[in-house]
Short mmCIF file of C-alpha atoms and ligand atoms in Angstrom, two decimals:
data_model
loop_
_atom_site.label_atom_id
_atom_site.label_comp_id
_atom_site.label_asym_id
_atom_site.label_seq_id
_atom_site.Cartn_x
_atom_site.Cartn_y
_atom_site.Cartn_z
CA UNK A 1 110.79 63.16 81.57
CA UNK A 2 114.36 65.12 80.08
CA UNK A 3 116.23 66.43 82.41
CA UNK A 4 114.74 68.34 84.99
CA UNK A 5 116.77 72.42 85.15
CA UNK A 6 114.52 75.43 86.61
CA UNK A 7 116.01 78.66 87.35
CA UNK A 8 115.98 81.94 89.62
CA UNK A 9 116.63 85.34 87.76
CA UNK A 10 116.59 87.85 90.25
CA UNK A 11 117.38 91.48 89.60
CA UNK A 12 119.78 92.34 91.32
CA UNK A 13 118.22 95.48 92.13
CA UNK A 14 117.70 94.53 95.69
CA UNK A 15 118.23 92.04 98.47
CA UNK A 16 116.01 89.01 98.33
CA UNK A 17 113.16 89.62 99.02
CA UNK A 18 110.46 86.50 100.48
CA UNK A 19 108.68 86.51 97.76
CA UNK A 20 111.89 86.24 96.18
CA UNK A 21 113.12 83.56 98.05
CA UNK A 22 109.67 81.71 98.09
CA UNK A 23 110.09 81.09 94.31
CA UNK A 24 113.10 80.46 93.96
CA UNK A 25 112.49 77.72 96.96
CA UNK A 26 110.30 76.36 95.00
CA UNK A 27 112.02 75.77 91.54
CA UNK A 28 114.90 74.51 93.97
CA UNK A 29 112.42 71.41 95.82
CA UNK A 30 111.07 70.93 92.02
CA UNK A 31 115.08 70.91 91.04
CA UNK A 32 115.06 68.56 93.30
CA UNK A 33 112.41 66.55 93.79
CA UNK A 34 113.37 65.39 90.30
CA UNK A 35 117.19 64.85 90.51
CA UNK A 36 117.60 68.48 88.09
CA UNK A 37 119.46 71.54 87.97
CA UNK A 38 118.51 74.97 90.33
CA UNK A 39 120.14 77.64 88.14
CA UNK A 40 121.29 80.83 89.07
CA UNK A 41 121.13 84.11 86.67
CA UNK A 42 120.97 87.27 87.20
CA UNK A 43 119.01 89.88 85.10
CA UNK A 44 121.33 92.94 85.47
CA UNK A 45 119.70 94.74 82.68
CA UNK A 46 118.39 97.43 83.87
CA UNK A 47 121.88 99.43 84.70
CA UNK A 48 120.65 101.97 86.70
CA UNK A 49 118.54 100.79 89.08
CA UNK A 50 121.16 98.51 89.94
CA UNK A 51 122.50 98.06 93.46
CA UNK A 52 126.35 97.27 94.41
CA UNK A 53 126.71 94.54 95.49
CA UNK A 54 123.40 92.94 94.50
CA UNK A 55 124.09 89.93 93.16
CA UNK A 56 126.14 89.23 95.68
CA UNK A 57 123.90 89.28 99.06
CA UNK A 58 120.88 87.45 96.24
CA UNK A 59 123.88 84.56 96.03
CA UNK A 60 124.06 84.81 99.86
CA UNK A 61 120.69 85.43 101.45
CA UNK A 62 119.97 82.45 99.51
CA UNK A 63 122.62 80.03 100.57
CA UNK A 64 122.61 81.12 103.81
CA UNK A 65 118.70 79.71 103.68
CA UNK A 66 120.11 76.79 102.24
CA UNK A 67 118.54 76.59 98.26
CA UNK A 68 122.00 75.92 96.56
CA UNK A 69 122.76 76.65 92.93
CA UNK A 70 124.32 73.98 90.85
CA UNK A 71 125.00 77.38 88.49
CA UNK A 72 125.47 80.71 88.72
CA UNK A 73 127.04 83.58 87.82
CA UNK A 74 130.67 82.17 90.42
CA UNK A 75 129.38 78.53 89.78
CA UNK A 76 129.22 78.51 86.07
CA UNK A 77 128.20 74.85 83.97
CA UNK A 78 127.52 74.34 80.11
CA UNK A 79 125.20 77.54 79.73
CA UNK A 80 126.70 80.21 79.97
CA UNK A 81 127.57 83.75 80.70
CA UNK A 82 125.47 83.31 83.62
CA UNK A 83 124.69 87.60 84.19
CA UNK A 84 122.47 89.13 81.07
CA UNK A 85 124.89 92.10 80.65
CA UNK A 86 127.59 89.62 79.03
CA UNK A 87 125.27 88.14 76.78
CA UNK A 88 124.31 91.53 75.03
CA UNK A 89 125.63 89.92 71.24
CA UNK A 90 123.31 86.85 71.53
CA UNK A 91 120.62 89.01 72.07
CA UNK A 92 121.68 90.66 68.99
CA UNK A 93 122.13 88.93 67.23
CA UNK A 94 118.62 86.25 67.95
CA UNK A 95 116.95 89.79 66.86
CA UNK A 96 119.50 89.88 63.80
CA UNK A 97 117.36 87.10 63.02
CA UNK A 98 114.21 87.87 63.84
CA UNK A 99 114.65 91.27 61.54
CA UNK A 100 115.76 88.83 58.86
CA UNK A 101 112.59 86.43 58.43
CA UNK A 102 109.86 89.90 58.82
CA UNK A 103 109.18 88.43 61.76
CA UNK A 104 110.78 91.72 63.79
CA UNK A 105 111.27 95.40 62.93
CA UNK A 106 114.02 98.86 63.00
CA UNK A 107 111.05 101.70 65.29
CA UNK A 108 112.94 104.73 64.82
CA UNK A 109 109.73 106.73 66.58
CA UNK A 110 111.57 109.30 69.16
CA UNK A 111 109.77 108.63 73.07
CA UNK A 112 108.12 112.77 72.47
CA UNK A 113 106.21 110.55 68.98
CA UNK A 114 105.04 107.84 71.26
CA UNK A 115 103.68 110.00 74.05
CA UNK A 116 101.83 112.49 71.44
CA UNK A 117 100.42 108.92 69.98
CA UNK A 118 99.78 107.47 73.88
CA UNK A 119 97.74 110.04 74.33
CA UNK A 120 95.69 110.71 71.38
CA UNK A 121 94.69 107.55 72.18
CA UNK A 122 93.25 108.39 75.35
CA UNK A 123 91.92 110.71 74.49
CA UNK A 124 90.26 108.33 72.35
CA UNK A 125 89.22 106.35 75.91
CA UNK A 126 91.76 103.29 75.14
CA UNK A 127 93.40 103.55 77.82
CA UNK A 128 96.41 99.97 77.30
CA UNK A 129 98.85 102.13 74.98
CA UNK A 130 98.77 100.37 70.83
CA UNK A 131 101.87 101.01 69.00
CA UNK A 132 100.34 101.78 65.58
CA UNK A 133 102.35 100.60 63.88
CA UNK A 134 103.85 103.89 62.50
CA UNK A 135 107.24 102.26 61.06
CA UNK A 136 106.31 98.75 60.45
CA UNK A 137 106.62 98.85 56.30
CA UNK A 138 109.44 101.77 56.99
CA UNK A 139 111.71 102.16 52.96
CA UNK A 140 115.44 102.13 53.70
CA UNK A 141 115.37 105.68 51.69
CA UNK A 142 112.79 106.46 55.78
CA UNK A 143 115.58 104.85 57.75
CA UNK A 144 118.17 106.77 56.19
CA UNK A 145 117.07 110.06 56.19
CA UNK A 146 115.83 108.51 60.28
CA UNK A 147 119.44 107.88 61.48
CA UNK A 148 120.95 110.93 59.95
CA UNK A 149 118.56 112.71 61.55
CA UNK A 150 120.13 110.76 64.26
CA UNK A 151 117.45 109.14 65.65
CA UNK A 152 119.25 105.25 66.75
CA UNK A 153 115.87 101.87 66.63
CA UNK A 154 114.71 99.89 69.12
CA UNK A 155 113.86 96.67 67.63
CA UNK A 156 109.13 95.42 67.71
CA UNK A 157 108.65 92.40 67.64
CA UNK A 158 105.46 91.70 65.14
CA UNK A 159 103.24 89.96 66.43
CA UNK A 160 100.58 88.11 64.95
CA UNK A 161 97.32 89.30 65.79
CA UNK A 162 95.90 86.24 64.90
CA UNK A 163 96.97 84.07 66.33
CA UNK A 164 96.26 82.74 69.69
CA UNK A 165 98.55 81.77 72.97
CA UNK A 166 97.60 79.09 74.71
CA UNK A 167 100.02 77.12 78.21
CA UNK A 168 98.95 74.73 80.37
CA UNK A 169 100.06 76.37 83.72
CA UNK A 170 101.10 74.38 86.45
CA UNK A 171 98.95 76.64 88.85
CA UNK A 172 95.94 77.63 86.95
CA UNK A 173 94.55 75.21 84.15
CA UNK A 174 94.96 76.11 80.70
CA UNK A 175 95.72 80.06 79.91
CA UNK A 176 95.09 81.73 76.23
CA UNK A 177 95.48 85.13 75.42
CA UNK A 178 95.07 86.51 71.66
CA UNK A 179 97.87 88.16 70.12
CA UNK A 180 95.24 91.01 69.24
CA UNK A 181 95.36 92.10 72.75
CA UNK A 182 99.02 92.71 72.64
CA UNK A 183 100.26 95.24 70.72
CA UNK A 184 104.61 95.02 69.04
CA UNK A 185 105.94 95.02 72.17
CA UNK A 186 110.17 96.12 71.76
CA UNK A 187 112.81 93.39 72.22
CA UNK A 188 115.17 95.71 72.08
CA UNK A 189 115.59 99.30 72.33
CA UNK A 190 116.95 101.81 70.94
CA UNK A 191 120.07 101.27 73.29
CA UNK A 192 120.89 98.28 72.17
CA UNK A 193 120.08 96.69 75.72
CA UNK A 194 117.26 93.23 75.36
CA UNK A 195 114.21 93.95 76.89
CA UNK A 196 112.95 91.11 80.10
CA UNK A 197 110.84 89.39 77.67
CA UNK A 198 113.10 89.05 74.91
CA UNK A 199 116.81 87.77 77.11
CA UNK A 200 114.42 86.29 79.01
CA UNK A 201 112.64 83.09 76.63
CA UNK A 202 115.80 83.64 74.79
CA UNK A 203 117.67 82.24 77.68
CA UNK A 204 115.58 80.65 79.29
CA UNK A 205 116.17 78.05 76.17
CA UNK A 206 119.73 78.61 75.51
CA UNK A 207 120.46 77.57 78.98
CA UNK A 208 117.67 74.28 78.84
CA UNK A 209 114.72 75.05 81.10
CA UNK A 210 112.37 72.49 81.16
CA UNK A 211 109.96 75.00 84.68
CA UNK A 212 110.03 78.27 84.43
CA UNK A 213 107.91 78.69 88.30
CA UNK A 214 107.22 82.35 89.43
CA UNK A 215 104.55 85.51 90.71
CA UNK A 216 101.48 85.83 89.13
CA UNK A 217 102.67 89.09 87.62
CA UNK A 218 105.13 87.12 84.94
CA UNK A 219 100.96 86.16 83.43
CA UNK A 220 100.68 88.84 81.50
CA UNK A 221 104.54 88.57 80.18
CA UNK A 222 103.89 84.68 79.18
CA UNK A 223 102.28 85.48 75.82
CA UNK A 224 105.23 86.79 74.69
CA UNK A 225 107.42 84.33 75.68
CA UNK A 226 106.07 82.06 74.26
CA UNK A 227 105.94 84.80 70.60
CA UNK A 228 109.39 84.09 71.18
CA UNK A 229 110.16 80.50 70.92
CA UNK A 230 107.54 80.27 68.18
CA UNK A 231 109.45 82.58 66.15
CA UNK A 232 112.61 81.07 66.86
CA UNK A 233 112.33 76.90 66.98
CA UNK A 234 113.03 76.38 70.61
CA UNK A 235 110.85 74.74 72.31
CA UNK A 236 108.53 76.39 75.23
CA UNK A 237 108.68 74.97 78.71
CA UNK A 238 106.62 75.05 81.22
CA UNK A 239 105.16 77.96 83.14
CA UNK A 240 103.69 77.06 86.79
CA UNK A 241 102.18 80.98 88.25
CA UNK A 242 102.55 80.77 91.88
CA UNK A 243 99.73 82.31 93.57
CA UNK A 244 100.68 85.94 95.48
CA UNK A 245 101.63 86.06 99.25
CA UNK A 246 99.29 88.27 101.91
CA UNK A 247 99.11 89.62 104.72
CA UNK A 248 97.44 89.34 108.16
CA UNK A 249 95.11 91.50 106.80
CA UNK A 250 95.22 89.59 103.38
CA UNK A 251 96.04 92.43 101.68
CA UNK A 252 99.00 91.52 98.79
CA UNK A 253 102.17 91.85 100.11
CA UNK A 254 104.60 94.58 99.01
CA UNK A 255 108.07 96.57 99.64
CA UNK A 256 106.46 98.93 102.04
CA UNK A 257 104.29 96.91 104.27
CA UNK A 258 105.86 97.62 107.32
CA UNK A 259 103.55 94.69 109.41
CA UNK A 260 105.88 92.15 108.46
CA UNK A 261 110.32 92.32 107.55
CA UNK A 262 110.91 92.00 103.83
CA UNK A 263 114.55 90.90 103.31
CA UNK A 264 115.30 86.74 103.85
CA UNK A 265 119.41 89.58 105.31
CA UNK A 266 116.22 90.75 108.02
CA UNK A 267 116.11 87.60 110.04
CA UNK A 268 119.28 86.93 109.67
CA UNK A 269 120.42 89.30 111.76
CA UNK A 270 117.48 88.38 114.37
CA UNK A 271 118.69 85.00 114.68
CA UNK A 272 116.34 82.65 113.08
CA UNK A 273 117.67 79.91 112.04
CA UNK A 274 117.20 78.89 108.32
CA UNK A 275 116.03 76.03 107.89
CA UNK A 276 113.06 77.07 110.22
CA UNK A 277 112.74 80.39 107.04
CA UNK A 278 112.76 77.24 104.13
CA UNK A 279 110.35 74.20 106.01
CA UNK A 280 108.26 78.32 106.34
CA UNK A 281 108.65 79.02 102.95
CA UNK A 282 108.18 75.76 101.79
CA UNK A 283 105.04 75.73 103.44
CA UNK A 284 103.60 79.42 102.52
CA UNK A 285 101.73 77.73 99.06
CA UNK A 286 102.27 74.51 99.25
CA UNK A 287 101.33 71.59 101.45
CA UNK A 288 102.50 67.81 101.45
CA UNK A 289 99.65 65.56 101.53
CA UNK A 290 99.74 65.25 105.36
CA UNK A 291 98.56 66.55 108.74
CA UNK A 292 102.15 67.55 109.52
CA UNK A 293 103.73 70.98 109.51
CA UNK A 294 107.46 70.19 111.17
CA UNK A 295 109.58 68.81 108.05
CA UNK A 296 113.35 68.61 107.86
CA UNK A 297 114.84 69.81 104.18
CA UNK A 298 114.97 66.90 102.42
CA UNK A 299 111.26 65.18 103.54
CA UNK A 300 110.53 68.19 102.17
CA UNK A 301 112.53 67.53 98.39
CA UNK A 302 111.32 63.88 99.09
CA UNK A 303 107.37 65.49 98.50
CA UNK A 304 107.64 67.32 96.66
CA UNK A 305 105.03 67.99 94.25
CA UNK A 306 103.61 70.84 92.28
CA UNK A 307 100.56 69.36 91.90
CA UNK A 308 99.35 70.79 95.71
CA UNK A 309 100.57 74.44 94.45
CA UNK A 310 97.95 75.90 96.07
CA UNK A 311 95.65 77.56 93.79
CA UNK A 312 94.65 80.17 96.98
CA UNK A 313 96.81 83.93 98.30
CA UNK A 314 98.80 81.92 101.36
CA UNK A 315 99.08 84.14 104.51
CA UNK A 316 101.92 84.96 105.63
CA UNK A 317 101.49 84.51 109.45
CA UNK A 318 104.31 85.29 111.92
CA UNK A 319 103.04 83.63 113.93
CA UNK A 320 103.42 79.77 112.93
CA UNK A 321 106.90 81.34 111.91
CA UNK A 322 107.87 81.71 115.47
CA UNK A 323 105.84 78.36 116.36
CA UNK A 324 108.63 76.73 113.71
CA UNK A 325 111.26 78.54 113.95
CA UNK A 326 111.49 78.31 118.37
CA UNK A 327 110.92 74.29 117.73
CA UNK A 328 114.00 74.47 115.77
CA UNK A 329 116.36 76.34 118.23
CA UNK A 330 114.49 74.12 120.91
CA UNK A 331 115.53 71.68 118.83
CA UNK A 332 119.55 72.82 118.50
CA UNK A 333 122.30 72.64 120.65
CA UNK A 334 122.93 74.88 123.46
CA UNK A 335 125.84 75.40 121.52
CA UNK A 336 125.02 76.75 118.19
CA UNK A 337 121.89 78.93 119.97
CA UNK A 338 124.42 80.22 122.48
CA UNK A 339 127.23 80.93 119.70
CA UNK A 340 124.56 83.16 117.85
CA UNK A 341 122.87 85.11 121.67
CA UNK A 342 126.33 86.49 122.67
CA UNK A 343 126.03 88.68 119.61
CA UNK A 344 123.68 89.93 120.16
CA UNK A 345 124.13 89.83 124.42
CA UNK A 346 128.02 91.10 123.88
CA UNK A 347 125.60 93.89 121.86
CA UNK A 348 123.66 95.10 124.46
CA UNK A 349 125.74 94.16 128.39
CA UNK A 350 128.59 94.14 130.44
CA UNK A 351 128.87 90.19 129.50
CA UNK A 352 132.54 90.57 130.56
CA UNK A 353 131.02 91.43 134.67
CA UNK A 354 129.11 87.52 134.36
CA UNK A 355 131.44 84.02 133.88
CA UNK A 356 131.37 81.22 131.37
CA UNK A 357 128.78 78.94 132.90
CA UNK A 358 125.96 81.96 134.18
CA UNK A 359 125.71 82.50 130.37
CA UNK A 360 125.70 78.79 130.28
CA UNK A 361 122.96 78.42 132.35
CA UNK A 362 119.93 81.91 130.65
CA UNK A 363 120.59 80.20 127.41
CA UNK A 364 119.75 76.81 128.51
CA UNK A 365 116.68 79.33 130.61
CA UNK A 366 116.13 80.89 128.22
CA UNK A 367 116.36 78.37 124.89
CA UNK A 368 112.46 76.95 125.18
CA UNK A 369 111.64 80.72 125.41
CA UNK A 370 112.97 82.75 122.14
CA UNK A 371 111.39 82.73 118.44
CA UNK A 372 113.91 84.10 117.38
CA UNK A 373 118.48 84.63 118.96
CA UNK A 374 117.04 88.16 119.34
CA UNK A 375 114.55 88.21 121.96
CA UNK A 376 117.96 86.99 123.94
CA UNK A 377 118.06 91.02 124.77
CA UNK A 378 114.90 91.50 126.81
CA UNK A 379 114.72 88.51 128.52
CA UNK A 380 118.16 88.81 129.96
CA UNK A 381 117.69 92.26 130.47
CA UNK A 382 116.15 92.01 134.03
CA UNK A 383 119.12 91.04 134.79
CA UNK A 384 121.36 94.42 133.49
CA UNK A 385 118.44 96.71 135.35
CA UNK A 386 118.65 98.57 137.88
CA UNK A 387 116.64 97.68 140.75
CA UNK A 388 112.58 99.40 138.93
CA UNK A 389 109.73 98.26 141.25
CA UNK A 390 106.50 100.22 139.87
CA UNK A 391 103.97 101.80 142.13
CA UNK A 392 101.48 99.10 140.53
CA UNK A 393 103.71 96.18 141.60
CA UNK A 394 104.07 97.95 144.91
CA UNK A 395 100.54 97.66 145.40
CA UNK A 396 100.28 94.28 144.05
CA UNK A 397 102.88 92.97 147.11
CA UNK A 398 100.78 94.93 149.38
CA UNK A 399 97.88 93.59 149.01
CA UNK A 400 99.25 90.06 148.67
CA UNK A 401 100.57 90.58 152.11
CA UNK A 402 103.59 89.52 151.14
CA UNK A 403 106.23 91.41 153.99
CA UNK A 404 106.00 88.97 155.58
CA UNK A 405 107.06 86.66 153.40
CA UNK A 406 109.98 87.68 151.99
CA UNK A 407 111.02 88.73 155.67
CA UNK A 408 111.31 84.89 156.26
CA UNK A 409 113.15 84.75 152.90
CA UNK A 410 115.51 87.31 152.63
CA UNK A 411 116.73 85.32 156.29
CA UNK A 412 116.42 82.00 154.56
CA UNK A 413 118.80 82.58 151.69
CA UNK A 414 120.48 84.21 153.85
CA UNK A 415 121.92 81.51 156.01
CA UNK A 416 122.41 79.27 152.89
CA UNK A 417 125.45 78.15 151.89
CA UNK A 418 125.50 76.11 148.01
CA UNK A 419 122.97 79.43 146.75
CA UNK A 420 121.90 76.66 143.81
CA UNK A 421 118.11 76.54 142.55
CA UNK A 422 117.55 73.00 143.75
CA UNK A 423 118.63 74.14 147.48
CA UNK A 424 116.73 77.45 146.69
CA UNK A 425 113.42 75.22 144.98
CA UNK A 426 113.54 73.51 148.28
CA UNK A 427 113.98 76.25 150.51
CA UNK A 428 111.12 78.34 148.62
CA UNK A 429 109.06 75.59 149.45
CA UNK A 430 109.55 75.35 153.26
CA UNK A 431 108.92 78.09 153.67
CA UNK A 432 105.42 77.94 151.50
CA UNK A 433 104.22 75.07 153.22
CA UNK A 434 105.31 76.96 157.29
CA UNK A 435 103.44 80.59 155.75
CA UNK A 436 100.72 78.12 153.84
CA UNK A 437 101.78 80.06 151.53
CA UNK A 438 101.37 78.03 147.71
CA UNK A 439 101.12 78.41 143.36
CA UNK A 440 100.87 82.21 142.46
CA UNK A 441 101.00 83.47 145.54
CA UNK A 442 104.29 82.28 147.10
CA UNK A 443 106.29 82.22 143.23
CA UNK A 444 104.77 86.18 141.86
CA UNK A 445 105.66 88.48 144.99
CA UNK A 446 109.50 86.40 145.28
CA UNK A 447 110.04 86.83 141.81
CA UNK A 448 108.33 90.92 141.78
CA UNK A 449 110.59 91.75 144.72
CA UNK A 450 114.10 89.41 142.51
CA UNK A 451 114.05 91.16 139.09
CA UNK A 452 111.08 93.15 139.38
CA UNK A 453 109.18 90.94 136.68
CA UNK A 454 105.38 88.73 137.39
CA UNK A 455 107.00 85.76 134.45
CA UNK A 456 110.29 84.48 133.32
CA UNK A 457 111.48 81.12 133.54
CA UNK A 458 111.73 78.92 136.16
CA UNK A 459 111.73 80.96 139.28
CA UNK A 460 113.95 78.89 141.00
CA UNK A 461 117.13 79.28 138.03
CA UNK A 462 115.81 82.51 137.78
CA UNK A 463 117.44 83.24 141.84
CA UNK A 464 120.42 81.47 140.86
CA UNK A 465 121.35 83.70 138.19
CA UNK A 466 121.01 87.60 139.89
CA UNK A 467 123.51 85.17 143.23
CA UNK A 468 122.89 84.97 146.65
CA UNK A 469 123.80 89.07 146.65
CA UNK A 470 122.11 90.67 144.03
CA UNK A 471 119.15 87.68 144.92
CA UNK A 472 119.27 89.22 149.26
CA UNK A 473 119.40 93.04 148.48
CA UNK A 474 116.49 92.88 146.20
CA UNK A 475 114.40 91.40 148.10
CA UNK A 476 115.84 93.74 151.38
CA UNK A 477 115.38 96.86 148.68
CA UNK A 478 111.24 95.11 148.25
CA UNK A 479 111.07 95.81 152.20
CA UNK A 480 111.81 98.26 151.50
CA UNK A 481 109.90 100.15 149.79
CA UNK A 482 106.60 98.20 151.50
CA UNK A 483 107.37 99.50 154.40
CA UNK A 484 108.14 103.61 153.58
CA UNK A 485 104.27 103.43 152.34
N1 LIG B 1 113.99 89.23 86.88
C1 LIG B 1 112.58 89.47 87.05
C2 LIG B 1 112.21 89.30 88.11
O1 LIG B 1 112.73 89.12 89.73
C3 LIG B 1 112.41 87.34 87.09
C4 LIG B 1 111.03 87.18 86.22
C5 LIG B 1 111.74 85.40 86.24
O2 LIG B 1 111.40 85.42 86.50
O3 LIG B 1 110.52 85.49 84.78
O4 LIG B 1 110.24 89.18 88.45
#
């Protein structure tokens, strides 16, 4: 195989989407598996739809995921420029060549004329519009006349109606389309800007792209691109069209789907770990030859095999993402997770009231439970909330006859000199034995009375984090409520 060169070519019309990230990742994995290059190129010719900062945001989010381009607008290699808007003269040159060879022609039809023709075809029961080749054989005089009228020509590719356009798709096998199913299409618009199908083929050829992995929505574009390679005597890359990502209801993922966060920046903002997303996306439409699911970047690159790209759609399984992220959080150092969690804690709570030891203990306690770092906010909420036992909780404590337990608890806590989790645990055990209580009957009332929650991290650590004074105060409040009614 000649040098593998693949590319991810987003339009800067939005931020990095999960579908785009997956496409970029599969291209990257393929490149790195075969010691090739991964190129980031920008398809920015749709000027009105480009968003400010679109390019930078696409690149930053990719790099955050660990998908690092070998060439990009910011890191040009030998094949630049890497933005299509900087390559317009290149496209024009090739379009002129095609016109000179009679493989493309100028079209002076106005939008209104094309609309009329479309309506006529619809009225005749023809659903997909075909250009009627009105301008295929214009004389020089006619062209001059049109120009005088102020018309600006677009350039159309003359599709060989009898030719079969065929490729052996890496994911789907043989696909072929007959020329007569494709009408003469515009390669350069009347404003002088190349269309996607023309620009992309020229770019892929000149940048020596060897393989193209992209979403299946591009299958219908591929024959048009193959026409351009053929007409210009370029060698076409190999194509692999990835199957859809679907949600848990098996519906195609759409940007409006609110059941799934759509943009990589949202995962970053919520404190997911990039290596978890890297691992997760790699398994979204690809699987290795072994049962396991947790892999480092290097392992995935080593195992990547394009023959194992899925032929059916892949479900975005949020639970699996949480499981993976939780795994990587547990594996990470306390320092790293603390730094990430502190951002959320500082935004939400008066942390200056707490010392560093307290914060370390909180992170250590809840780190194993986090599906993503922002969850820390909910988990530590009880420590900052006003005491708020519900009616239901009070009734529960009454049913459990917890009054005696809480009284003893408060007295024993009062006597304690060192209020650390180990001593707290011993104290609870001693009380349990004395009152013949164990398990849920012992722990749940204590937890409720102090934290007003029925679950949480390790009980004695939770109590230590409340501190002696607060723990006793809350138990006293609970006793008061139980006595009250
Ligand atoms: N700009 C196109 C897209 O975002 C790229 C298509 C391609 O890879 O050829 O879908």
